[in-house]
PDB file of C-alpha atoms in Angstrom:
ATOM      1  CA  UNK A   1      43.342  48.723 130.534  1.00  0.00           C
ATOM      2  CA  UNK A   2      42.083  51.549 128.293  1.00  0.00           C
ATOM      3  CA  UNK A   3      44.316  53.406 126.178  1.00  0.00           C
ATOM      4  CA  UNK A   4      43.807  57.011 125.772  1.00  0.00           C
ATOM      5  CA  UNK A   5      44.036  58.800 122.157  1.00  0.00           C
ATOM      6  CA  UNK A   6      44.731  62.652 122.907  1.00  0.00           C
ATOM      7  CA  UNK A   7      44.820  64.127 119.488  1.00  0.00           C
ATOM      8  CA  UNK A   8      46.816  67.098 121.127  1.00  0.00           C
ATOM      9  CA  UNK A   9      49.800  64.504 121.112  1.00  0.00           C
ATOM     10  CA  UNK A  10      49.119  63.552 117.623  1.00  0.00           C
ATOM     11  CA  UNK A  11      50.479  66.950 116.314  1.00  0.00           C
ATOM     12  CA  UNK A  12      53.960  66.226 117.720  1.00  0.00           C
ATOM     13  CA  UNK A  13      54.532  63.145 115.861  1.00  0.00           C
ATOM     14  CA  UNK A  14      55.890  62.650 112.409  1.00  0.00           C
ATOM     15  CA  UNK A  15      54.998  59.706 110.345  1.00  0.00           C
ATOM     16  CA  UNK A  16      58.719  57.530 109.395  1.00  0.00           C
ATOM     17  CA  UNK A  17      57.773  57.813 105.612  1.00  0.00           C
ATOM     18  CA  UNK A  18      57.951  61.376 105.723  1.00  0.00           C
ATOM     19  CA  UNK A  19      61.774  62.759 105.878  1.00  0.00           C
ATOM     20  CA  UNK A  20      62.265  64.880 108.743  1.00  0.00           C
ATOM     21  CA  UNK A  21      63.923  68.219 108.249  1.00  0.00           C
ATOM     22  CA  UNK A  22      65.958  68.995 111.022  1.00  0.00           C
ATOM     23  CA  UNK A  23      67.360  72.640 110.939  1.00  0.00           C
ATOM     24  CA  UNK A  24      71.044  72.592 112.441  1.00  0.00           C
ATOM     25  CA  UNK A  25      72.597  76.114 113.437  1.00  0.00           C
ATOM     26  CA  UNK A  26      75.863  76.596 113.467  1.00  0.00           C
ATOM     27  CA  UNK A  27      77.293  78.337 116.521  1.00  0.00           C
ATOM     28  CA  UNK A  28      80.087  80.576 116.606  1.00  0.00           C
ATOM     29  CA  UNK A  29      83.197  79.549 117.842  1.00  0.00           C
ATOM     30  CA  UNK A  30      84.359  78.920 121.050  1.00  0.00           C
ATOM     31  CA  UNK A  31      86.621  80.870 122.947  1.00  0.00           C
ATOM     32  CA  UNK A  32      89.240  78.396 123.163  1.00  0.00           C
ATOM     33  CA  UNK A  33      88.886  77.975 119.038  1.00  0.00           C
ATOM     34  CA  UNK A  34      89.409  81.893 118.846  1.00  0.00           C
ATOM     35  CA  UNK A  35      92.566  81.564 120.944  1.00  0.00           C
ATOM     36  CA  UNK A  36      93.882  78.672 119.255  1.00  0.00           C
ATOM     37  CA  UNK A  37      93.575  80.369 115.782  1.00  0.00           C
ATOM     38  CA  UNK A  38      94.661  83.544 117.132  1.00  0.00           C
ATOM     39  CA  UNK A  39      97.920  81.917 117.992  1.00  0.00           C
ATOM     40  CA  UNK A  40      98.062  80.025 115.060  1.00  0.00           C
ATOM     41  CA  UNK A  41      97.847  83.362 112.852  1.00  0.00           C
ATOM     42  CA  UNK A  42     100.589  84.895 115.109  1.00  0.00           C
ATOM     43  CA  UNK A  43     102.603  82.219 114.815  1.00  0.00           C
ATOM     44  CA  UNK A  44     102.536  82.082 111.221  1.00  0.00           C
ATOM     45  CA  UNK A  45     103.093  85.992 110.859  1.00  0.00           C
ATOM     46  CA  UNK A  46     106.064  85.551 112.828  1.00  0.00           C
ATOM     47  CA  UNK A  47     107.584  83.084 110.867  1.00  0.00           C
ATOM     48  CA  UNK A  48     106.861  85.033 107.777  1.00  0.00           C
ATOM     49  CA  UNK A  49     108.553  88.204 109.042  1.00  0.00           C
ATOM     50  CA  UNK A  50     111.455  86.058 109.866  1.00  0.00           C
ATOM     51  CA  UNK A  51     111.524  84.581 106.475  1.00  0.00           C
ATOM     52  CA  UNK A  52     111.754  87.962 105.085  1.00  0.00           C
ATOM     53  CA  UNK A  53     114.506  89.070 107.351  1.00  0.00           C
ATOM     54  CA  UNK A  54     116.431  86.447 105.970  1.00  0.00           C
ATOM     55  CA  UNK A  55     115.163  87.535 102.735  1.00  0.00           C
ATOM     56  CA  UNK A  56     116.663  90.983 103.472  1.00  0.00           C
ATOM     57  CA  UNK A  57     119.930  89.865 104.786  1.00  0.00           C
ATOM     58  CA  UNK A  58     120.566  87.776 101.660  1.00  0.00           C
ATOM     59  CA  UNK A  59     119.496  90.522  99.322  1.00  0.00           C
ATOM     60  CA  UNK A  60     121.852  92.951 101.018  1.00  0.00           C
ATOM     61  CA  UNK A  61     124.732  90.317 100.313  1.00  0.00           C
ATOM     62  CA  UNK A  62     123.358  89.924  96.426  1.00  0.00           C
ATOM     63  CA  UNK A  63     123.341  93.361  96.055  1.00  0.00           C
ATOM     64  CA  UNK A  64     127.071  93.318  96.970  1.00  0.00           C
ATOM     65  CA  UNK A  65     128.514  90.183  95.147  1.00  0.00           C
ATOM     66  CA  UNK A  66     125.699  88.056  93.332  1.00  0.00           C
ATOM     67  CA  UNK A  67     126.864  84.509  93.036  1.00  0.00           C
ATOM     68  CA  UNK A  68     124.956  81.706  91.969  1.00  0.00           C
ATOM     69  CA  UNK A  69     124.441  79.862  95.338  1.00  0.00           C
ATOM     70  CA  UNK A  70     123.109  83.111  96.813  1.00  0.00           C
ATOM     71  CA  UNK A  71     120.959  83.307  94.300  1.00  0.00           C
ATOM     72  CA  UNK A  72     119.762  79.941  94.461  1.00  0.00           C
ATOM     73  CA  UNK A  73     119.297  80.319  98.434  1.00  0.00           C
ATOM     74  CA  UNK A  74     117.255  83.419  97.605  1.00  0.00           C
ATOM     75  CA  UNK A  75     115.152  81.295  95.388  1.00  0.00           C
ATOM     76  CA  UNK A  76     114.751  78.562  98.180  1.00  0.00           C
ATOM     77  CA  UNK A  77     113.809  81.252 101.044  1.00  0.00           C
ATOM     78  CA  UNK A  78     111.328  82.760  98.579  1.00  0.00           C
ATOM     79  CA  UNK A  79     109.650  79.638  97.797  1.00  0.00           C
ATOM     80  CA  UNK A  80     109.683  78.837 101.773  1.00  0.00           C
ATOM     81  CA  UNK A  81     107.897  82.442 102.234  1.00  0.00           C
ATOM     82  CA  UNK A  82     105.310  81.502  99.335  1.00  0.00           C
ATOM     83  CA  UNK A  83     104.537  78.414 101.268  1.00  0.00           C
ATOM     84  CA  UNK A  84     103.903  79.804 104.382  1.00  0.00           C
ATOM     85  CA  UNK A  85     101.834  82.588 102.842  1.00  0.00           C
ATOM     86  CA  UNK A  86     100.017  79.612 100.857  1.00  0.00           C
ATOM     87  CA  UNK A  87      99.208  78.179 104.270  1.00  0.00           C
ATOM     88  CA  UNK A  88      98.356  81.233 105.873  1.00  0.00           C
ATOM     89  CA  UNK A  89      95.815  82.059 103.173  1.00  0.00           C
ATOM     90  CA  UNK A  90      94.600  78.571 103.249  1.00  0.00           C
ATOM     91  CA  UNK A  91      94.006  78.793 107.197  1.00  0.00           C
ATOM     92  CA  UNK A  92      92.599  81.990 107.305  1.00  0.00           C
ATOM     93  CA  UNK A  93      89.732  81.183 104.542  1.00  0.00           C
ATOM     94  CA  UNK A  94      90.483  77.625 103.744  1.00  0.00           C
ATOM     95  CA  UNK A  95      89.190  79.093 100.003  1.00  0.00           C
ATOM     96  CA  UNK A  96      90.783  81.489  97.629  1.00  0.00           C
ATOM     97  CA  UNK A  97      91.480  84.464 100.092  1.00  0.00           C
ATOM     98  CA  UNK A  98      91.631  87.879  99.076  1.00  0.00           C
ATOM     99  CA  UNK A  99      93.918  90.271 100.657  1.00  0.00           C
ATOM    100  CA  UNK A 100      93.470  93.569 101.104  1.00  0.00           C
ATOM    101  CA  UNK A 101      93.323  95.052  97.609  1.00  0.00           C
ATOM    102  CA  UNK A 102      90.830  91.901  96.653  1.00  0.00           C
ATOM    103  CA  UNK A 103      93.488  90.157  94.534  1.00  0.00           C
ATOM    104  CA  UNK A 104      93.918  86.633  95.039  1.00  0.00           C
ATOM    105  CA  UNK A 105      96.747  85.593  97.299  1.00  0.00           C
ATOM    106  CA  UNK A 106      97.305  82.359  95.090  1.00  0.00           C
ATOM    107  CA  UNK A 107      97.590  84.444  92.223  1.00  0.00           C
ATOM    108  CA  UNK A 108     100.434  86.339  93.778  1.00  0.00           C
ATOM    109  CA  UNK A 109     102.191  83.383  94.725  1.00  0.00           C
ATOM    110  CA  UNK A 110     102.058  82.410  90.783  1.00  0.00           C
ATOM    111  CA  UNK A 111     103.193  86.202  89.850  1.00  0.00           C
ATOM    112  CA  UNK A 112     106.318  85.765  92.102  1.00  0.00           C
ATOM    113  CA  UNK A 113     106.898  82.028  91.268  1.00  0.00           C
ATOM    114  CA  UNK A 114     107.298  83.262  87.443  1.00  0.00           C
ATOM    115  CA  UNK A 115     109.538  86.576  88.582  1.00  0.00           C
ATOM    116  CA  UNK A 116     111.669  84.442  90.796  1.00  0.00           C
ATOM    117  CA  UNK A 117     112.296  81.764  87.593  1.00  0.00           C
ATOM    118  CA  UNK A 118     112.599  84.847  85.189  1.00  0.00           C
ATOM    119  CA  UNK A 119     115.319  86.129  87.565  1.00  0.00           C
ATOM    120  CA  UNK A 120     117.510  83.090  88.083  1.00  0.00           C
ATOM    121  CA  UNK A 121     116.970  82.711  84.174  1.00  0.00           C
ATOM    122  CA  UNK A 122     118.329  85.891  83.132  1.00  0.00           C
ATOM    123  CA  UNK A 123     121.121  85.285  85.819  1.00  0.00           C
ATOM    124  CA  UNK A 124     122.318  82.147  84.334  1.00  0.00           C
ATOM    125  CA  UNK A 125     121.875  83.136  80.489  1.00  0.00           C
ATOM    126  CA  UNK A 126     123.434  86.934  81.768  1.00  0.00           C
ATOM    127  CA  UNK A 127     121.254  88.508  79.678  1.00  0.00           C
ATOM    128  CA  UNK A 128     120.699  91.307  82.014  1.00  0.00           C
ATOM    129  CA  UNK A 129     123.194  93.495  83.783  1.00  0.00           C
ATOM    130  CA  UNK A 130     123.633  93.132  87.510  1.00  0.00           C
ATOM    131  CA  UNK A 131     121.571  96.594  87.788  1.00  0.00           C
ATOM    132  CA  UNK A 132     118.386  94.955  86.014  1.00  0.00           C
ATOM    133  CA  UNK A 133     118.490  91.874  88.200  1.00  0.00           C
ATOM    134  CA  UNK A 134     118.608  93.943  91.372  1.00  0.00           C
ATOM    135  CA  UNK A 135     115.822  95.612  90.207  1.00  0.00           C
ATOM    136  CA  UNK A 136     113.919  92.591  90.010  1.00  0.00           C
ATOM    137  CA  UNK A 137     114.892  91.648  93.487  1.00  0.00           C
ATOM    138  CA  UNK A 138     113.469  94.791  94.980  1.00  0.00           C
ATOM    139  CA  UNK A 139     110.320  94.025  92.422  1.00  0.00           C
ATOM    140  CA  UNK A 140     109.748  90.670  94.205  1.00  0.00           C
ATOM    141  CA  UNK A 141     110.627  91.847  97.831  1.00  0.00           C
ATOM    142  CA  UNK A 142     107.576  94.333  97.271  1.00  0.00           C
ATOM    143  CA  UNK A 143     105.577  91.898  96.113  1.00  0.00           C
ATOM    144  CA  UNK A 144     106.452  89.398  99.505  1.00  0.00           C
ATOM    145  CA  UNK A 145     106.214  92.203 101.654  1.00  0.00           C
ATOM    146  CA  UNK A 146     102.338  93.187 100.274  1.00  0.00           C
ATOM    147  CA  UNK A 147     101.687  89.060 101.058  1.00  0.00           C
ATOM    148  CA  UNK A 148     102.499  89.747 104.725  1.00  0.00           C
ATOM    149  CA  UNK A 149     100.400  92.956 104.738  1.00  0.00           C
TER     150      UNK A 149
END
């Protein structure tokens, strides 16, 4: 039995001592992945809108009569909103996401968190009059609306 050695076949052969560099090309998302991501985004947007409605309702109650219980509930709702915004930012980019102004959403969350702590501490210590506290509530709401957009 004779073995024929054709030199044209040797061009396709790679010796095992050399590392093989295969180029893997990433394809676009499948239609199913696109649909799932779209649904997740819509659901997240809906939850953020609902939390914002609850915060607005509680903000109106705080405008009429400011109590510690309502203020702590406000703080809890804002924390939930911030967690949702952080999760949304992670889902969108899975890295430090940027909003339309180019600011980091994570920095915005820290800023809102700091404002909430200042608001609660000022209310408890009675350092500010109620009008200044209401201005702080509006400022926090504005930051939350910026995150939704």
